[in-house]
Amino acid sequence: MNATDPEPDPGLDPVENVVATIARSAAEIRQGLVGRRGKAGAENPSGETQVEADVWADELLADRLTSIDGVAQYASEERSEIIDGGDDRVSVAVDPLDGSSNLKSNNTMGTVFGIYDEPLPAPGSALVASGWILYGPITTMAYARDGSVTKYELTGGERTVVEEDITLPDDPLVYGFGGRVPHWHDEFREFVREIESNPEHKLRYGGAMIGDVNQVLTYGGIFAYPALEGSPRGKLRLQFEGNPIAYLIEAAGGRSSDGSRSILEVEPDDLHDRVPLHVGNAEFIDRLEDALE
Ligand SMILES: O=P(O)(O)OC[C@H]1O[C@](O)(COP(=O)(O)O)[C@@H](O)[C@@H]1O
Ligand SMILES: [Mg+2]
Ligand SMILES: [Mg+2]
């Protein structure tokens, strides 16, 4: 595909309308970051300080996505309540800006989305598609649907396929682990030591999950934001971050785990639930689960 993404078309599949709308909005979101790097003076439902761009990107996506026929619900990391538009077909959950603390230092960030065919909060098994935009030196989108992952380059309103049917490379290369090291559990620390001790493996950690997971998709490896002492569910949110990432990495032939099972099997209790997140090549996730057993 190398075409301008269309305006939402009532005749089109709502999933494709959602994806086209997010892809088309990416250039504008990127541009709108300028001048919105300061604190917004409020906290999100997870108790984190919002930056102006978090609030602005959430409002932009809420306006656009709720106006699409077939979208029943919009929910975001940056707002407490679901916007409920009725009993239409799909529910969209968004992390409008993932890694927004990187705005201050001007490092990588992203937008993450999950499209569910059940009312939110929903388990990852209800996802029908997910993806992310990465605001790197260029803007790219990784998108998973029907067990297949496609990577695009986005320029203005256009998207161009870079690669189809993406799978994680067989020889995993990179690793990145979040959370303060003194707060890691001993079993997790041991596992990390083992990964680090292989001279083939390289540390890649940028403070935005999406940048680090995109490294795993590109080079193979593992990214985790684990359970921590004092934070048994880690930091990342199940609906907005854990499920969409797990769905895409599993579609790319990798595995996800909350420590003992696929993240897609975790039943949510609350919209803003957190989940310990580990994603990457199956061999790494298998070893991780053995280590945490
Ligand atoms: O700053 P910390 O605690 O290392 O956390 C980094 C993690 O937090 C996040 O920034 C959380 O996402 P948000 O920026 O969307 O809140 C992840 O992208 C990243 O992996
Ligand atoms: Mg995030
Ligand atoms: Mg965010």
Coordinates of C-alpha atoms and ligand atoms in Angstrom, one line a residue:
M1 CA 0.0 0.0 0.0
N2 CA 1.2 3.5 -0.8
A3 CA -1.9 5.6 -0.6
T4 CA -3.4 8.3 1.4
D5 CA -5.5 6.7 4.2
P6 CA -9.1 7.5 3.5
E7 CA -11.4 9.5 5.7
P8 CA -13.6 7.2 7.8
D9 CA -15.9 5.4 5.4
P10 CA -19.2 4.0 6.9
G11 CA -19.1 1.2 4.4
L12 CA -15.6 0.0 5.6
D13 CA -14.7 -2.4 8.3
P14 CA -14.5 -0.4 11.6
V15 CA -11.2 -2.0 12.4
E16 CA -9.6 -0.7 9.2
N17 CA -11.2 2.7 9.8
V18 CA -9.7 2.9 13.2
V19 CA -6.2 1.9 12.0
A20 CA -6.5 4.3 9.0
T21 CA -7.5 7.1 11.4
I22 CA -4.6 6.5 13.8
A23 CA -2.1 6.2 10.9
R24 CA -3.4 9.4 9.4
S25 CA -3.3 11.3 12.7
A26 CA 0.4 10.3 13.4
A27 CA 2.0 13.1 11.5
E28 CA -0.3 15.6 13.3
I29 CA 0.4 14.1 16.7
R30 CA 4.1 14.2 16.0
Q31 CA 3.9 17.9 14.9
G32 CA 1.7 18.7 17.9
L33 CA 4.3 17.6 20.4
V34 CA 6.1 20.8 19.8
G35 CA 5.2 23.3 22.5
R36 CA 3.4 20.6 24.6
R37 CA 6.4 19.2 26.5
G38 CA 5.5 20.8 29.8
K39 CA 3.5 19.3 32.7
A40 CA -0.2 19.4 32.4
G41 CA -0.7 19.9 36.2
A42 CA -2.8 16.7 36.6
E43 CA -2.4 13.0 37.1
N44 CA -3.7 10.1 35.1
P45 CA -5.7 7.3 36.6
S46 CA -2.5 5.4 37.3
G47 CA -1.3 8.3 39.5
E48 CA 1.4 9.6 37.0
T49 CA 2.0 13.2 36.2
Q50 CA 0.6 14.0 32.7
V51 CA 2.4 16.2 30.2
E52 CA 0.4 18.5 28.0
A53 CA 1.0 16.3 25.0
D54 CA -0.6 13.2 26.9
V55 CA -3.8 15.1 27.4
W56 CA -3.8 16.7 23.9
A57 CA -3.2 13.4 22.1
D58 CA -5.8 11.6 24.1
E59 CA -8.4 14.3 23.2
L60 CA -7.5 14.2 19.5
L61 CA -7.8 10.4 19.3
A62 CA -11.0 10.3 21.4
D63 CA -12.7 12.9 19.0
R64 CA -11.6 11.0 15.9
L65 CA -12.1 7.4 17.0
T66 CA -15.5 7.9 18.6
S67 CA -16.8 9.5 15.4
I68 CA -16.2 6.2 13.4
D69 CA -19.2 4.1 12.7
G70 CA -18.9 0.7 14.5
V71 CA -16.7 2.0 17.4
A72 CA -18.7 1.3 20.6
Q73 CA -16.1 2.4 23.2
Y74 CA -13.0 4.5 23.5
A75 CA -10.7 4.1 26.5
S76 CA -7.3 5.5 27.3
E77 CA -4.6 5.4 29.8
E78 CA -5.1 9.2 30.3
R79 CA -8.8 9.2 31.3
S80 CA -10.6 7.4 34.1
E81 CA -13.8 6.6 32.3
I82 CA -14.7 4.9 29.1
I83 CA -16.4 6.9 26.4
D84 CA -19.4 4.7 25.6
G85 CA -21.2 5.2 22.3
G86 CA -23.5 2.3 22.4
D87 CA -23.5 -1.4 21.4
D88 CA -21.5 -1.1 18.2
R89 CA -18.9 -3.6 17.1
V90 CA -15.5 -2.7 18.5
S91 CA -13.9 -1.1 21.5
V92 CA -10.6 0.8 21.1
A93 CA -8.1 1.1 23.9
V94 CA -5.2 3.5 23.5
D95 CA -2.0 4.6 25.1
P96 CA -2.0 8.0 23.3
L97 CA 1.7 8.6 24.0
D98 CA 3.8 5.8 25.4
G99 CA 7.1 7.0 26.9
S100 CA 5.9 10.6 27.2
S101 CA 8.5 11.3 29.9
N102 CA 11.0 11.0 27.0
L103 CA 9.5 14.3 25.6
K104 CA 11.7 16.3 28.0
S105 CA 14.9 14.7 26.7
N106 CA 13.5 14.4 23.1
N107 CA 13.9 10.6 22.8
T108 CA 11.7 8.0 21.2
M109 CA 8.0 7.7 22.0
G110 CA 4.9 6.0 20.5
T111 CA 1.2 5.5 20.3
V112 CA -0.2 2.1 21.2
F113 CA -3.7 0.8 20.2
G114 CA -5.8 -2.3 20.8
I115 CA -9.1 -3.0 19.0
Y116 CA -11.3 -5.4 21.0
D117 CA -14.6 -7.1 20.0
E118 CA -15.9 -7.0 23.6
P119 CA -16.8 -4.2 26.0
L120 CA -13.8 -2.9 28.0
P121 CA -12.1 -3.9 30.2
A122 CA -11.6 -7.1 28.1
P123 CA -9.0 -9.8 28.1
G124 CA -6.4 -9.8 25.3
S125 CA -8.1 -12.9 23.8
A126 CA -10.9 -10.4 22.7
L127 CA -8.4 -8.4 20.6
V128 CA -9.0 -8.4 16.8
A129 CA -6.1 -6.2 16.0
S130 CA -3.4 -4.1 17.6
G131 CA -0.5 -2.0 16.8
W132 CA 1.8 0.9 17.5
I133 CA 3.1 4.1 15.9
L134 CA 6.8 4.8 16.6
Y135 CA 7.9 8.4 16.5
G136 CA 11.6 7.7 15.7
P137 CA 13.8 9.4 13.2
I138 CA 11.0 8.4 10.9
T139 CA 7.4 7.6 11.8
T140 CA 6.5 3.9 11.4
M141 CA 3.6 1.7 12.3
A142 CA 3.5 -2.0 13.2
Y143 CA 0.1 -3.5 12.9
A144 CA -1.2 -7.0 13.7
R145 CA -4.4 -8.6 12.5
D146 CA -5.4 -12.2 11.8
G147 CA -2.1 -13.5 13.0
S148 CA 0.0 -11.4 10.6
V149 CA 2.2 -8.4 11.3
T150 CA 2.9 -5.6 8.8
K151 CA 5.3 -2.7 9.2
Y152 CA 4.6 0.7 7.4
E153 CA 6.4 4.0 7.0
L154 CA 4.1 6.9 7.5
T155 CA 4.6 10.2 5.8
G156 CA 1.9 12.9 6.1
G157 CA -1.4 11.0 5.5
E158 CA 0.3 8.2 3.5
R159 CA 1.4 4.8 4.6
T160 CA 3.8 2.6 2.7
V161 CA 4.3 -1.1 3.4
V162 CA 7.9 -1.8 4.4
E163 CA 7.5 -5.5 5.3
E164 CA 4.7 -8.0 5.5
D165 CA 4.3 -11.2 7.6
I166 CA 7.0 -10.1 10.0
T167 CA 8.4 -12.6 12.4
L168 CA 10.9 -12.2 15.2
P169 CA 14.4 -13.0 14.0
D170 CA 15.5 -16.5 15.1
D171 CA 18.7 -15.5 16.8
P172 CA 17.6 -13.1 19.6
L173 CA 20.0 -10.2 20.0
V174 CA 18.6 -7.5 22.3
Y175 CA 17.3 -7.2 25.8
G176 CA 15.8 -4.4 27.9
F177 CA 14.3 -4.6 31.4
G178 CA 12.4 -1.8 33.2
G179 CA 12.0 -1.0 36.9
R180 CA 14.7 -0.1 39.4
V181 CA 17.2 -2.9 39.6
P182 CA 17.2 -3.0 43.5
H183 CA 13.4 -3.6 43.2
W184 CA 13.7 -6.7 41.0
H185 CA 12.9 -10.0 42.6
D186 CA 15.9 -12.4 43.0
E187 CA 14.6 -14.9 40.5
F188 CA 14.2 -12.2 37.8
R189 CA 17.7 -10.8 38.6
E190 CA 19.2 -14.3 38.1
F191 CA 17.4 -14.6 34.8
V192 CA 18.8 -11.2 33.7
R193 CA 22.3 -12.2 34.7
E194 CA 22.0 -15.3 32.5
I195 CA 20.8 -13.3 29.5
E196 CA 23.6 -10.7 30.0
S197 CA 26.3 -13.3 30.3
N198 CA 25.9 -14.3 26.6
P199 CA 28.4 -12.2 24.7
E200 CA 26.0 -12.2 21.7
H201 CA 23.3 -10.3 23.6
K202 CA 23.2 -6.5 23.7
L203 CA 21.4 -4.1 26.1
R204 CA 18.8 -1.8 24.5
Y205 CA 16.8 0.3 26.9
G206 CA 15.3 3.7 26.0
G207 CA 12.6 4.4 28.6
A208 CA 9.7 4.1 26.2
M209 CA 8.3 0.6 26.0
I210 CA 7.3 0.9 22.4
G211 CA 10.9 1.9 21.3
D212 CA 12.3 -1.1 23.3
V213 CA 9.7 -3.6 22.0
N214 CA 10.2 -2.3 18.5
Q215 CA 13.9 -3.2 18.9
V216 CA 12.8 -6.7 19.9
L217 CA 10.6 -7.0 16.8
T218 CA 13.5 -5.8 14.6
Y219 CA 16.4 -7.8 16.1
G220 CA 14.8 -10.5 18.2
G221 CA 15.2 -10.6 22.0
I222 CA 13.3 -9.8 25.1
F223 CA 11.7 -6.7 26.7
A224 CA 10.2 -6.9 30.2
Y225 CA 8.8 -4.5 32.8
P226 CA 8.5 -7.2 35.6
A227 CA 6.8 -7.4 38.9
L228 CA 8.8 -5.4 41.4
E229 CA 9.2 -5.4 45.2
G230 CA 6.4 -3.0 46.2
S231 CA 4.7 -3.2 42.8
P232 CA 3.6 -6.8 42.3
R233 CA 1.8 -6.0 39.0
G234 CA 4.8 -4.0 37.6
K235 CA 4.0 -0.7 35.9
L236 CA 2.5 -1.2 32.5
R237 CA -1.3 -1.3 31.9
L238 CA -3.0 -4.4 30.7
Q239 CA -5.6 -2.8 28.4
F240 CA -3.5 -0.1 26.8
E241 CA 0.0 -1.5 26.8
G242 CA 0.2 -5.2 27.8
N243 CA -2.5 -6.7 25.6
P244 CA -1.8 -4.8 22.4
I245 CA 2.0 -5.5 22.6
A246 CA 1.4 -9.2 23.5
Y247 CA -1.1 -9.7 20.6
L248 CA 1.4 -8.2 18.1
I249 CA 4.5 -10.1 19.4
E250 CA 2.5 -13.4 19.5
A251 CA 1.3 -12.7 15.9
A252 CA 5.0 -12.3 15.0
G253 CA 5.8 -15.8 16.3
G254 CA 7.0 -14.7 19.8
R255 CA 5.6 -15.2 23.2
S256 CA 4.2 -13.0 26.0
S257 CA 4.0 -13.7 29.7
D258 CA 2.8 -12.2 32.9
G259 CA 5.3 -14.5 34.6
S260 CA 3.4 -17.8 34.2
R261 CA 1.0 -17.5 31.2
S262 CA 0.3 -15.5 28.1
I263 CA -0.7 -11.9 28.8
L264 CA -3.7 -12.5 26.5
E265 CA -5.1 -14.9 29.1
V266 CA -5.1 -12.5 31.9
E267 CA -8.7 -11.5 33.0
P268 CA -8.9 -7.8 33.9
D269 CA -10.6 -6.6 37.1
D270 CA -10.4 -2.9 36.3
L271 CA -9.8 -0.8 33.2
H272 CA -6.5 0.6 34.6
D273 CA -5.1 -2.8 35.9
R274 CA -1.4 -3.2 35.5
V275 CA 0.4 -6.4 34.4
P276 CA 3.9 -7.7 34.7
L277 CA 5.0 -7.7 31.0
H278 CA 7.6 -10.0 29.4
V279 CA 7.6 -10.3 25.6
G280 CA 10.0 -11.6 23.0
N281 CA 11.4 -14.8 21.4
A282 CA 9.7 -17.9 22.7
E283 CA 13.0 -19.4 23.9
F284 CA 13.6 -16.4 26.2
I285 CA 10.0 -16.3 27.6
D286 CA 10.2 -20.1 28.2
R287 CA 13.4 -19.6 30.2
L288 CA 11.9 -16.7 32.1
E289 CA 8.8 -18.7 33.1
D290 CA 11.1 -21.5 34.3
A291 CA 13.2 -19.0 36.3
L292 CA 10.1 -17.4 37.9
E293 CA 8.4 -20.7 38.7
Ligands
LIG1 O1 10.5 5.5 33.8 P1 10.5 4.0 34.2 O2 9.9 3.7 35.5 O3 11.7 3.3 33.8 O4 9.3 3.4 33.2 C1 9.5 3.3 31.8 C2 8.3 2.7 31.3 O5 7.2 3.5 31.6 C3 6.5 3.9 30.4 O6 7.0 5.2 30.0 C4 5.1 3.9 30.7 O7 4.3 4.4 29.6 P2 3.7 5.9 29.6 O8 4.7 6.8 29.2 O9 2.6 5.7 28.6 O10 3.1 6.1 31.0 C5 7.0 2.8 29.4 O11 6.9 3.3 28.0 C6 8.4 2.5 29.8 O12 8.8 1.3 29.4
MG2 MG 2.8 3.7 28.0
MG3 MG 1.2 7.0 27.9

